Coordinates of C-alpha atoms and ligand atoms in Angstrom, one line a residue:
M1 CA 0.0 0.0 0.0
N2 CA 1.3 3.5 -0.6
A3 CA 0.5 6.7 1.4
L4 CA -2.9 7.0 -0.2
G5 CA -4.0 3.5 0.9
L6 CA -3.8 2.4 -2.7
Q7 CA -2.2 -0.7 -3.9
E8 CA 1.2 -0.1 -5.5
I9 CA 1.1 -0.5 -9.2
P10 CA 2.9 -3.7 -10.0
K11 CA 5.7 -3.5 -12.6
Q12 CA 4.1 -6.5 -14.4
A13 CA 0.9 -8.3 -13.9
A14 CA 1.2 -10.3 -10.7
A15 CA 2.1 -13.9 -11.2
I16 CA -0.9 -16.1 -11.6
R17 CA -1.8 -18.2 -8.6
P18 CA -1.5 -21.9 -9.5
S19 CA -4.6 -22.8 -7.6
F20 CA -7.8 -20.8 -7.4
D21 CA -9.4 -20.6 -3.9
V22 CA -13.0 -19.6 -4.6
Q23 CA -13.9 -19.6 -0.9
R24 CA -11.1 -17.1 -0.1
V25 CA -12.3 -15.0 -3.0
R26 CA -15.9 -15.1 -1.6
D27 CA -14.7 -13.9 1.7
D28 CA -13.5 -10.7 0.0
F29 CA -17.0 -9.8 -1.2
P30 CA -19.1 -8.7 1.8
I31 CA -22.4 -8.6 -0.1
L32 CA -22.3 -12.3 -0.7
R33 CA -22.9 -13.0 3.0
Q34 CA -26.5 -11.9 2.9
Q35 CA -29.7 -13.7 2.6
V36 CA -32.5 -12.8 0.1
H37 CA -36.0 -14.0 0.8
G38 CA -34.6 -16.1 3.6
K39 CA -32.1 -17.9 1.3
P40 CA -28.4 -17.4 0.8
L41 CA -27.8 -14.9 -2.0
L42 CA -26.8 -16.6 -5.2
Y43 CA -25.7 -13.9 -7.5
L44 CA -25.7 -14.7 -11.2
D45 CA -26.3 -11.3 -12.7
N46 CA -22.6 -10.5 -13.1
A47 CA -23.0 -9.4 -16.8
A48 CA -25.3 -6.6 -15.6
T49 CA -22.9 -5.6 -12.9
S50 CA -20.4 -7.5 -10.7
Q51 CA -20.1 -7.3 -6.9
K52 CA -17.3 -5.3 -5.3
P53 CA -14.5 -6.7 -3.1
H54 CA -13.9 -4.9 0.1
T55 CA -10.6 -3.5 -1.3
V56 CA -12.6 -1.5 -3.8
I57 CA -15.1 -0.4 -1.2
D58 CA -12.3 0.6 1.1
A59 CA -10.4 2.5 -1.6
V60 CA -13.5 4.6 -2.4
S61 CA -14.4 5.3 1.3
N62 CA -10.7 6.0 2.1
Y63 CA -10.7 8.7 -0.6
Y64 CA -13.8 10.3 0.8
E65 CA -12.7 9.9 4.4
T66 CA -9.1 11.1 4.0
Y67 CA -8.3 13.0 0.8
N68 CA -11.5 14.1 -0.9
A69 CA -10.6 17.1 -3.1
N70 CA -11.0 18.2 -6.7
V71 CA -8.3 17.1 -9.1
H72 CA -5.9 19.1 -11.4
R73 CA -6.9 22.4 -9.7
G74 CA -5.8 23.0 -6.2
V75 CA -2.3 23.6 -5.0
H76 CA -3.2 22.3 -1.6
R77 CA -2.2 18.9 -0.2
L78 CA -5.5 17.1 -0.5
S79 CA -5.9 18.2 -4.1
E80 CA -2.5 16.9 -4.9
M81 CA -3.2 13.6 -3.3
A82 CA -6.5 13.3 -5.2
T83 CA -4.8 14.2 -8.4
E84 CA -2.1 11.7 -7.8
A85 CA -4.5 8.9 -7.1
Y86 CA -6.7 9.8 -10.1
E87 CA -3.7 9.8 -12.4
A88 CA -2.3 6.7 -10.8
A89 CA -5.6 5.0 -11.7
R90 CA -5.0 6.0 -15.4
V91 CA -1.6 4.4 -15.2
R92 CA -3.2 1.3 -13.7
I93 CA -5.7 1.1 -16.6
Q94 CA -3.0 1.7 -19.2
K95 CA -1.2 -1.3 -17.9
F96 CA -4.3 -3.4 -17.6
I97 CA -5.3 -3.0 -21.3
G98 CA -1.7 -2.7 -22.6
A99 CA -2.1 0.8 -23.9
H100 CA 1.0 2.4 -25.3
C101 CA 0.7 5.7 -23.4
L102 CA -1.5 7.6 -21.0
R103 CA -2.8 9.9 -23.7
E104 CA -4.7 7.0 -25.0
V105 CA -6.7 6.4 -21.8
I106 CA -9.8 8.5 -21.4
F107 CA -12.1 8.3 -18.4
T108 CA -15.8 8.2 -19.3
R109 CA -18.9 7.3 -17.3
G110 CA -18.9 3.9 -18.9
A111 CA -18.9 1.9 -22.1
T112 CA -22.0 3.6 -23.3
E113 CA -20.6 7.1 -22.9
A114 CA -17.3 6.0 -24.5
I115 CA -19.2 4.7 -27.6
N116 CA -21.2 7.9 -27.8
L117 CA -18.0 9.9 -27.6
V118 CA -16.6 8.1 -30.6
A119 CA -19.9 8.3 -32.5
H120 CA -20.1 12.0 -31.9
S121 CA -16.5 13.1 -32.2
Y122 CA -15.2 10.6 -34.7
A123 CA -18.0 9.1 -36.8
R124 CA -20.1 12.3 -37.1
N125 CA -17.3 14.1 -38.7
R126 CA -16.4 11.4 -41.2
L127 CA -19.7 9.9 -42.3
Q128 CA -21.3 11.1 -45.5
A129 CA -24.5 10.1 -47.2
G130 CA -24.3 6.5 -48.4
D131 CA -21.5 5.5 -46.0
E132 CA -21.9 2.5 -43.7
V133 CA -21.1 1.5 -40.2
L134 CA -20.8 -2.2 -39.8
V135 CA -22.0 -3.8 -36.6
T136 CA -23.1 -7.4 -35.7
W137 CA -26.4 -8.9 -34.9
M138 CA -25.4 -9.5 -31.3
E139 CA -24.6 -5.9 -30.3
H140 CA -25.9 -4.4 -27.1
H141 CA -28.2 -1.4 -27.8
S142 CA -25.2 0.8 -26.6
N143 CA -23.3 -0.3 -29.7
I144 CA -26.3 0.1 -32.1
V145 CA -28.2 3.3 -31.1
P146 CA -25.3 5.8 -31.0
W147 CA -24.4 4.7 -34.6
Q148 CA -28.0 4.9 -35.7
L149 CA -28.2 8.4 -34.4
V150 CA -25.2 9.7 -36.4
C151 CA -26.1 7.6 -39.4
Q152 CA -29.6 9.2 -39.5
E153 CA -28.1 12.6 -39.2
K154 CA -25.6 12.0 -42.0
G155 CA -27.7 9.9 -44.4
A156 CA -25.4 6.9 -43.7
R157 CA -26.7 3.5 -42.6
L158 CA -26.0 0.5 -40.4
Q159 CA -24.9 -2.7 -42.0
V160 CA -25.4 -5.8 -39.8
V161 CA -23.3 -9.0 -39.8
P162 CA -25.6 -11.9 -39.4
I163 CA -25.0 -14.6 -36.8
T164 CA -25.4 -18.4 -36.9
D165 CA -27.9 -20.4 -34.9
E166 CA -25.0 -21.1 -32.4
G167 CA -24.6 -17.3 -31.9
E168 CA -21.4 -16.8 -33.8
I169 CA -20.4 -14.4 -36.6
R170 CA -18.7 -15.9 -39.6
L171 CA -15.6 -14.2 -41.0
E172 CA -16.7 -14.7 -44.5
D173 CA -19.9 -12.7 -43.8
V174 CA -17.7 -9.9 -42.3
E175 CA -15.5 -10.0 -45.4
R176 CA -18.5 -9.8 -47.7
Q177 CA -20.0 -6.8 -45.9
L178 CA -16.8 -4.7 -45.8
S179 CA -16.9 -2.3 -48.7
P180 CA -15.5 1.0 -49.8
R181 CA -18.6 2.5 -48.1
T182 CA -17.7 1.1 -44.7
K183 CA -16.3 3.9 -42.6
L184 CA -16.2 2.1 -39.2
V185 CA -16.6 -1.4 -37.8
A186 CA -18.1 -1.6 -34.3
L187 CA -18.4 -5.0 -32.6
T188 CA -18.5 -6.5 -29.2
H189 CA -15.6 -8.6 -27.9
V190 CA -18.0 -10.8 -25.9
S191 CA -21.7 -10.9 -26.2
N192 CA -23.6 -10.0 -23.0
A193 CA -26.6 -12.0 -24.0
L194 CA -24.9 -15.2 -25.4
G195 CA -21.4 -15.1 -24.0
T196 CA -19.9 -15.6 -27.5
I197 CA -16.3 -14.5 -27.7
N198 CA -15.9 -12.9 -31.1
P199 CA -12.8 -13.3 -33.2
V200 CA -12.1 -9.5 -32.9
K201 CA -8.4 -9.8 -33.9
D202 CA -9.4 -11.4 -37.2
V203 CA -12.1 -8.8 -37.8
I204 CA -9.7 -6.0 -37.1
G205 CA -7.1 -7.4 -39.5
M206 CA -9.7 -7.7 -42.3
A207 CA -11.0 -4.2 -41.7
H208 CA -7.5 -2.7 -41.5
A209 CA -6.6 -4.4 -44.8
R210 CA -9.1 -2.0 -46.3
G211 CA -8.1 1.0 -44.1
I212 CA -11.3 0.8 -42.0
P213 CA -11.0 1.6 -38.2
V214 CA -12.5 -0.7 -35.6
L215 CA -14.2 0.0 -32.3
V216 CA -14.4 -3.0 -29.9
D217 CA -17.0 -3.0 -27.1
G218 CA -15.1 -4.7 -24.3
A219 CA -17.7 -4.3 -21.6
Q220 CA -18.1 -8.0 -21.2
A221 CA -14.6 -9.0 -22.1
V222 CA -12.3 -7.2 -19.6
P223 CA -13.7 -9.1 -16.5
H224 CA -13.0 -12.4 -18.2
L225 CA -10.2 -12.2 -20.8
R226 CA -6.7 -10.7 -20.9
V227 CA -7.0 -7.8 -23.2
D228 CA -4.1 -6.1 -24.9
V229 CA -5.2 -3.3 -27.2
Q230 CA -1.8 -3.1 -28.9
E231 CA -1.9 -6.7 -29.8
L232 CA -5.4 -6.4 -31.0
D233 CA -4.5 -3.3 -32.8
C234 CA -8.0 -1.9 -32.4
D235 CA -8.6 1.8 -33.0
F236 CA -10.9 2.2 -30.0
Y237 CA -11.7 -0.1 -27.1
V238 CA -14.4 0.7 -24.5
F239 CA -15.4 -0.8 -21.1
S240 CA -17.3 0.0 -17.9
G241 CA -15.7 -0.2 -14.4
H242 CA -18.8 -1.7 -12.7
K243 CA -18.6 -4.9 -14.7
V244 CA -15.0 -5.5 -13.7
Y245 CA -15.6 -5.3 -9.9
G246 CA -15.2 -1.5 -9.8
P247 CA -17.7 1.3 -9.1
T248 CA -20.6 2.4 -11.4
G249 CA -20.3 5.7 -13.2
I250 CA -16.7 5.1 -14.4
G251 CA -15.5 3.6 -17.6
V252 CA -12.7 3.9 -20.2
L253 CA -12.2 4.8 -23.8
Y254 CA -9.0 3.7 -25.2
G255 CA -8.2 5.3 -28.6
K256 CA -5.2 5.5 -30.9
P257 CA -3.8 9.0 -30.7
K258 CA -3.8 9.3 -34.5
H259 CA -7.6 9.4 -34.2
L260 CA -8.0 11.1 -30.8
E261 CA -5.8 14.0 -31.9
L262 CA -8.0 14.8 -34.8
M263 CA -11.3 14.4 -33.0
P264 CA -13.0 17.6 -31.6
P265 CA -13.9 17.6 -27.9
Y266 CA -17.1 15.7 -27.1
Q267 CA -18.2 18.1 -24.3
G268 CA -17.0 21.5 -23.3
G269 CA -16.2 22.7 -19.8
G270 CA -13.5 22.9 -17.1
D271 CA -10.4 20.8 -17.4
M272 CA -10.7 20.1 -21.1
I273 CA -9.3 23.6 -22.1
S274 CA -5.9 25.0 -22.2
S275 CA -7.1 28.7 -22.5
V276 CA -10.5 30.3 -22.9
R277 CA -11.1 33.6 -24.5
F278 CA -14.4 34.8 -25.9
E279 CA -12.8 35.0 -29.3
K280 CA -11.2 31.6 -29.2
T281 CA -10.7 28.7 -26.9
T282 CA -7.8 26.2 -27.2
Y283 CA -8.2 22.7 -25.9
N284 CA -6.2 20.8 -23.5
E285 CA -4.0 18.0 -24.6
L286 CA -4.9 14.3 -24.6
P287 CA -6.5 12.7 -22.6
Y288 CA -7.9 15.8 -20.9
K289 CA -9.4 17.2 -24.1
F290 CA -12.2 14.6 -23.6
E291 CA -12.6 14.9 -19.8
A292 CA -14.8 18.0 -19.3
G293 CA -15.8 18.9 -15.8
T294 CA -15.0 17.3 -12.5
P295 CA -14.4 13.6 -13.2
H296 CA -15.6 10.6 -11.1
I297 CA -12.5 10.7 -9.0
A298 CA -13.7 8.1 -6.5
G299 CA -14.8 5.9 -9.4
A300 CA -11.4 6.0 -11.0
I301 CA -9.7 5.2 -7.7
G302 CA -12.2 2.3 -7.1
L303 CA -11.6 1.0 -10.6
A304 CA -7.9 0.9 -10.1
A305 CA -8.4 -1.0 -6.8
A306 CA -10.6 -3.4 -8.7
L307 CA -8.0 -4.1 -11.4
D308 CA -5.4 -4.6 -8.6
Y309 CA -7.7 -7.1 -7.1
L310 CA -8.3 -8.9 -10.3
D311 CA -4.5 -9.0 -11.0
K312 CA -3.8 -10.2 -7.5
T313 CA -6.4 -13.0 -7.9
G314 CA -5.0 -13.8 -11.3
L315 CA -7.1 -13.1 -14.4
D316 CA -6.1 -16.3 -16.1
A317 CA -7.1 -18.4 -13.1
V318 CA -10.3 -16.5 -12.9
A319 CA -11.0 -17.1 -16.5
E320 CA -10.3 -20.8 -16.1
H321 CA -12.6 -21.0 -13.1
E322 CA -15.4 -19.2 -15.0
R323 CA -14.9 -21.5 -18.0
R324 CA -15.5 -24.4 -15.7
M325 CA -18.7 -22.8 -14.4
V326 CA -20.0 -22.2 -18.0
R327 CA -19.2 -25.8 -19.0
Y328 CA -20.9 -27.2 -15.9
A329 CA -24.0 -25.0 -16.2
T330 CA -24.3 -25.8 -19.9
Q331 CA -24.2 -29.5 -19.1
L332 CA -26.6 -29.4 -16.2
L333 CA -29.1 -27.0 -17.8
S334 CA -29.2 -28.8 -21.1
E335 CA -30.1 -32.0 -19.2
I336 CA -33.4 -30.4 -18.0
R337 CA -36.2 -31.4 -20.2
G338 CA -37.9 -28.4 -21.8
V339 CA -34.9 -26.0 -21.3
R340 CA -33.2 -24.7 -24.5
L341 CA -29.9 -23.0 -24.4
I342 CA -29.6 -19.8 -26.6
G343 CA -26.0 -19.3 -27.6
T344 CA -23.9 -22.4 -28.0
A345 CA -20.8 -20.9 -29.6
A346 CA -17.5 -22.8 -29.4
H347 CA -15.8 -20.0 -27.5
K348 CA -17.8 -18.5 -24.7
A349 CA -17.2 -16.4 -21.6
A350 CA -19.2 -16.5 -18.4
V351 CA -22.7 -16.5 -19.8
V352 CA -25.4 -19.1 -20.1
S353 CA -28.7 -18.0 -21.6
F354 CA -31.8 -20.2 -21.9
V355 CA -35.5 -20.3 -22.5
V356 CA -38.1 -22.8 -21.2
D357 CA -40.1 -24.1 -24.2
D358 CA -41.9 -27.1 -22.8
P359 CA -44.0 -26.3 -21.0
P360 CA -43.7 -22.7 -22.1
L361 CA -42.7 -20.5 -19.3
S362 CA -41.8 -16.8 -19.8
S363 CA -38.4 -15.7 -18.7
L364 CA -40.1 -13.2 -16.5
D365 CA -41.7 -16.0 -14.5
V366 CA -38.4 -18.0 -14.4
G367 CA -36.6 -15.0 -13.1
M368 CA -39.1 -14.2 -10.4
R369 CA -39.2 -17.8 -9.2
L370 CA -35.5 -18.0 -9.1
D371 CA -35.5 -14.8 -7.1
L372 CA -37.8 -16.3 -4.5
E373 CA -35.0 -18.9 -4.0
G374 CA -32.5 -16.2 -3.5
I375 CA -31.1 -16.6 -7.1
A376 CA -30.4 -13.3 -8.9
A377 CA -30.5 -13.9 -12.6
R378 CA -31.3 -11.6 -15.5
T379 CA -34.4 -12.0 -17.6
G380 CA -35.6 -10.2 -20.7
H381 CA -34.0 -8.9 -23.9
H382 CA -30.7 -7.9 -22.2
C383 CA -30.6 -4.7 -24.2
C384 CA -30.2 -6.8 -27.3
M385 CA -33.7 -6.7 -29.0
P386 CA -32.5 -7.4 -32.5
L387 CA -30.6 -10.5 -31.2
M388 CA -33.8 -11.8 -29.4
E389 CA -35.7 -11.3 -32.6
R390 CA -33.0 -13.3 -34.5
F391 CA -33.6 -16.2 -32.1
G392 CA -37.4 -15.7 -32.3
V393 CA -37.7 -15.3 -28.5
P394 CA -39.0 -12.3 -26.5
G395 CA -36.2 -12.7 -24.0
T396 CA -34.1 -15.3 -22.2
T397 CA -33.1 -16.0 -18.6
R398 CA -29.4 -15.4 -18.3
A399 CA -27.0 -16.8 -15.7
S400 CA -23.7 -14.9 -15.8
F401 CA -20.7 -15.9 -13.7
A402 CA -17.9 -14.1 -11.9
M403 CA -14.9 -15.3 -10.0
Y404 CA -16.9 -15.9 -6.8
N405 CA -19.4 -18.3 -8.2
T406 CA -19.1 -21.9 -7.3
E407 CA -19.9 -25.3 -8.7
E408 CA -22.4 -25.8 -5.8
E409 CA -24.2 -22.6 -7.0
V410 CA -24.4 -24.0 -10.5
E411 CA -26.0 -27.1 -9.1
T412 CA -28.4 -25.1 -7.0
L413 CA -29.4 -23.1 -10.1
A414 CA -30.0 -26.3 -12.1
R415 CA -31.9 -28.0 -9.3
T416 CA -34.1 -25.0 -8.7
L417 CA -34.8 -24.5 -12.4
G418 CA -35.5 -28.2 -12.8
N419 CA -38.1 -27.9 -9.9
I420 CA -39.7 -24.8 -11.5
V421 CA -40.1 -26.5 -14.8
A422 CA -41.4 -29.8 -13.3
E423 CA -43.9 -27.9 -11.1
R424 CA -45.0 -26.0 -14.2
R425 CA -45.4 -29.2 -16.2
A426 CA -47.5 -30.7 -13.4
R427 CA -49.8 -27.7 -13.3
T428 CA -50.1 -27.5 -17.1
Q429 CA -51.2 -31.1 -17.2
V430 CA -53.9 -30.4 -14.6
A431 CA -55.0 -27.3 -16.6
I432 CA -55.3 -29.4 -19.8
S433 CA -57.6 -31.9 -18.1
T434 CA -59.8 -29.0 -16.8
P435 CA -59.7 -26.4 -19.5
L436 CA -60.8 -22.9 -19.0
A437 CA -61.3 -22.9 -22.7
L438 CA -63.7 -20.7 -24.6
D439 CA -67.0 -22.2 -25.5
A440 CA -68.0 -20.9 -28.9
K441 CA -71.7 -21.1 -28.0
K442 CA -71.4 -19.1 -24.8
P443 CA -71.1 -15.3 -24.9
I444 CA -67.7 -13.9 -23.9
A445 CA -67.6 -13.3 -20.1
Y446 CA -66.2 -10.1 -18.7
P447 CA -65.3 -9.7 -15.0
G448 CA -68.0 -7.8 -13.1
P449 CA -67.5 -5.6 -10.1
A450 CA -65.7 -7.3 -7.2
A451 CA -67.1 -4.7 -4.7
S452 CA -69.3 -1.6 -4.8
S453 CA -66.4 0.7 -5.7
P454 CA -62.7 0.4 -6.8
Q455 CA -61.7 1.6 -3.3
E456 CA -63.7 -1.1 -1.6
A457 CA -62.4 -3.8 -3.8
A458 CA -58.9 -2.6 -3.1
D459 CA -59.5 -2.5 0.7
E460 CA -60.6 -6.1 0.6
L461 CA -57.5 -7.2 -1.3
V462 CA -55.2 -5.2 1.0
E463 CA -56.9 -6.9 4.0
L464 CA -56.2 -10.3 2.4
F465 CA -52.6 -9.5 1.7
D466 CA -52.0 -8.1 5.2
Y467 CA -52.5 -11.6 6.5
M468 CA -49.5 -12.8 4.5
E469 CA -46.2 -12.7 6.1
D470 CA -43.7 -12.4 3.3
W471 CA -43.4 -11.8 -0.4
N472 CA -43.3 -15.5 -1.1
D473 CA -46.9 -15.9 0.1
K474 CA -48.1 -12.7 -1.7
Y475 CA -46.4 -13.9 -4.9
R476 CA -48.1 -17.2 -4.8
Q477 CA -51.4 -15.6 -4.1
I478 CA -51.0 -13.3 -7.2
I479 CA -50.1 -16.3 -9.3
E480 CA -53.2 -18.1 -8.1
F481 CA -55.4 -15.1 -9.0
G482 CA -53.8 -15.2 -12.5
E483 CA -54.7 -18.8 -12.9
K484 CA -58.4 -17.8 -12.7
L485 CA -58.2 -15.1 -15.3
L486 CA -61.2 -15.2 -17.7
P487 CA -60.0 -16.1 -21.2
L488 CA -59.2 -13.5 -23.8
P489 CA -60.5 -14.5 -27.2
D490 CA -57.8 -14.6 -30.0
E491 CA -59.6 -12.0 -32.0
Y492 CA -58.6 -9.4 -29.3
R493 CA -54.9 -10.3 -29.5
T494 CA -54.1 -7.6 -32.0
E495 CA -51.4 -5.0 -32.2
P496 CA -53.6 -2.1 -31.1
N497 CA -54.5 -4.1 -28.0
R498 CA -50.8 -4.8 -27.2
V499 CA -49.5 -3.0 -24.1
H500 CA -45.9 -2.1 -24.7
G501 CA -43.5 -1.4 -21.9
C502 CA -44.0 -4.8 -20.2
Q503 CA -41.3 -7.4 -20.2
S504 CA -43.8 -9.9 -21.5
T505 CA -46.4 -10.0 -24.2
V506 CA -49.6 -8.3 -22.9
Y507 CA -53.0 -7.7 -24.6
F508 CA -55.8 -5.6 -23.2
H509 CA -59.3 -5.5 -24.6
M510 CA -61.3 -2.7 -23.0
R511 CA -64.9 -1.7 -23.6
K512 CA -67.9 0.2 -22.2
K513 CA -70.3 -2.4 -20.9
P514 CA -73.1 -2.5 -23.5
G515 CA -76.3 -1.0 -22.2
S516 CA -74.6 0.6 -19.2
R517 CA -74.2 4.4 -18.6
N518 CA -70.5 4.4 -17.9
T519 CA -69.3 1.0 -16.8
L520 CA -65.8 0.0 -17.9
E521 CA -64.8 -3.6 -18.3
F522 CA -61.9 -5.4 -19.7
L523 CA -60.2 -8.7 -20.6
A524 CA -56.5 -9.1 -20.8
D525 CA -53.8 -11.8 -21.0
S526 CA -50.1 -12.3 -20.9
D527 CA -47.6 -15.0 -21.5
A528 CA -46.2 -14.5 -18.0
D529 CA -47.9 -15.9 -14.9
I530 CA -46.9 -13.0 -12.7
V531 CA -48.4 -10.5 -15.2
R532 CA -51.6 -12.6 -15.4
G533 CA -51.8 -12.3 -11.7
L534 CA -51.3 -8.5 -11.8
I535 CA -54.0 -8.3 -14.5
A536 CA -56.3 -10.2 -12.2
L537 CA -55.6 -7.6 -9.4
L538 CA -56.4 -4.8 -11.8
Q539 CA -59.6 -6.5 -13.0
N540 CA -60.6 -6.9 -9.4
V541 CA -60.4 -3.2 -8.7
Y542 CA -61.4 -1.7 -12.1
S543 CA -63.5 -4.0 -14.2
G544 CA -67.3 -3.5 -13.9
Q545 CA -66.8 -0.2 -12.1
P546 CA -68.0 3.3 -13.2
A547 CA -65.4 5.0 -15.4
D548 CA -65.3 8.2 -13.3
Q549 CA -64.5 6.2 -10.1
A550 CA -61.9 4.1 -12.0
A551 CA -60.2 7.3 -13.3
A552 CA -60.1 8.8 -9.8
F553 CA -58.9 5.7 -8.0
D554 CA -55.5 6.0 -6.2
V555 CA -53.8 2.9 -7.8
D556 CA -50.3 3.8 -6.6
G557 CA -51.5 3.9 -3.0
F558 CA -53.1 0.5 -3.6
F559 CA -49.9 -1.0 -4.9
R560 CA -48.0 0.4 -2.0
R561 CA -50.5 -1.0 0.5
L562 CA -50.1 -4.4 -1.1
G563 CA -46.3 -4.1 -0.8
L564 CA -45.8 -4.4 -4.6
D565 CA -43.7 -1.3 -4.7
Q566 CA -41.0 -3.0 -2.6
N567 CA -41.1 -6.5 -4.2
L568 CA -41.7 -5.8 -7.9
S569 CA -38.6 -4.9 -9.8
M570 CA -38.5 -1.6 -11.7
G571 CA -39.1 -3.4 -15.0
R572 CA -42.2 -5.1 -13.7
R573 CA -43.4 -1.9 -12.1
N574 CA -43.0 -0.2 -15.5
G575 CA -45.1 -2.9 -17.1
L576 CA -47.7 -2.5 -14.4
G577 CA -47.6 1.2 -15.0
A578 CA -48.2 0.7 -18.7
M579 CA -51.3 -1.5 -18.0
V580 CA -52.6 1.1 -15.5
K581 CA -52.1 3.9 -18.0
R582 CA -54.1 1.9 -20.6
I583 CA -57.0 1.5 -18.1
R584 CA -56.9 5.1 -16.9
S585 CA -56.8 6.7 -20.3
F586 CA -59.7 4.5 -21.5
A587 CA -61.6 5.5 -18.3
A588 CA -60.8 9.2 -18.9
D589 CA -62.0 9.0 -22.5
M590 CA -65.2 7.4 -21.3
V591 CA -65.8 10.2 -18.7
K592 CA -65.2 12.8 -21.4
Q593 CA -67.7 11.2 -23.8
S594 CA -70.4 10.6 -21.2
Ligands
PMP1 N1 -21.9 -3.3 -24.1 C1 -22.1 -4.5 -23.6 C2 -21.7 -5.7 -24.3 C3 -22.7 -4.5 -22.4 O1 -23.0 -5.7 -21.8 C4 -23.1 -3.3 -21.7 C5 -23.8 -3.3 -20.4 N2 -24.8 -4.3 -20.2 C6 -22.8 -2.1 -22.3 C7 -22.2 -2.1 -23.5 C8 -23.1 -0.8 -21.7 O2 -22.4 -0.7 -20.5 P1 -22.8 0.5 -19.5 O3 -24.3 0.5 -19.3 O4 -22.0 0.2 -18.3 O5 -22.4 1.8 -20.1

């Protein structure tokens, strides 16, 4: 440790430990000691963000506790210390990615901001009408949308390299799509949704043979692979600190100086200038030209501590450990009947993505049931909507591994998933023998009022939920409500009836009850059990009620009283919000027209 409490920067990457002691690693991550829903936390959402070792937490709090000051500005001692630590972090990152010099290492808020910086300051000034930016089908939205924005502005367009059923790009497809119109190639090193490791060095070689620069999105690579930007010879490389055991809000853009020198600043402000006059401002040298304003000093210091930790643990040993996890998870999950893996590339890092086809079970439901068992996995499109479309699925469940995951955890995941699928299969078989099917002769049934007003219906539900001790019981009750949902005829499963903003497919069919003065009623359905349950709750309070009372009902208060605000994730709450919006605007229109 030096005077700042920071790890000394090793001359070379620390020697790799011959054996990897996962229990010792786990002891370094305080968050892993906790329980979730009464079960030990099993954290498998590392591709979204990884947990932090105490050395990172300590480095950040030590900065705030002992030498918090702004950088590059003050002459006083604390400012000098903060500047020294901030710049030492840059040196740390330079070594970590093998950059040639410090001018090439720019701090950003994360991978997303780094890509936007290049899109704005590099591509925007080079693209002309008819030009192309080449991306792959497996890119994260962060490596699609910034290019779309500049392409739209310049009349250029995105070209997309297709992927195979295994989730790999083929070099011959890249070759075919490179043309004199291609002005930049932007591809991910490792896919966040599939885990595929792309042959980026080959792609860079092919692009460079035509004089085309390449940006590599390394957000999912740096925690798992040894990256050397000089060896890759990429023009730009980006990553986020929080996925590599560091803090959120800090990331890195590596760029070759031959590009960075010619690029105009991305943002204006303090620190990025060398002199400011109203007539003319001159810019600071690299890398400061691209670091306007007070940077995330604590973030940079925390990131350096994270890279120290990774080096000390031994990146190669970590990578080998994670490969074992992926192999084992792939084996165990593919043995579960009804589970289909999405992404079976030959070279993969730390990610296993899957869907449950038989019986069909939405990834939302899988994720929520895993959560009840303390297992944190990611569900949905993983910010890769085009990729999900390519595989014909609305989303997947993704288990992503880090250095602290164990083989026992993989077994727990597989056992829990096996139970979820088996339980679902048993319930589906019961449902088939007693179908809630539509009888063509009977008129379609709409739910009538559950009580004399929405408020009264809500009070009754709140009373019922108050008896339940924990989220587990409430969750099961919601699912049971959903099982009794009245069927929605196929004719109402249309695009106008689709409610967007939910993580599952949701249809709402609303109407004014025929013959009534202002009674609102609705049918709805979803492919996710939890959403069907939430629909049932909404029907209970709204359907069959007067539109004016429905419009005035305090639905947020109702959700709070049920405890949904605490237990439903943001994504689900957004979906619930989208359904409520649909009901309320229909009710408001009815009130206007009455
Ligand atoms: N690219 C990839 C491959 C990612 O996985 C992510 C994060 N999921 C990003 C870019 C964006 O990273 P951030 O949100 O930290 O900017």
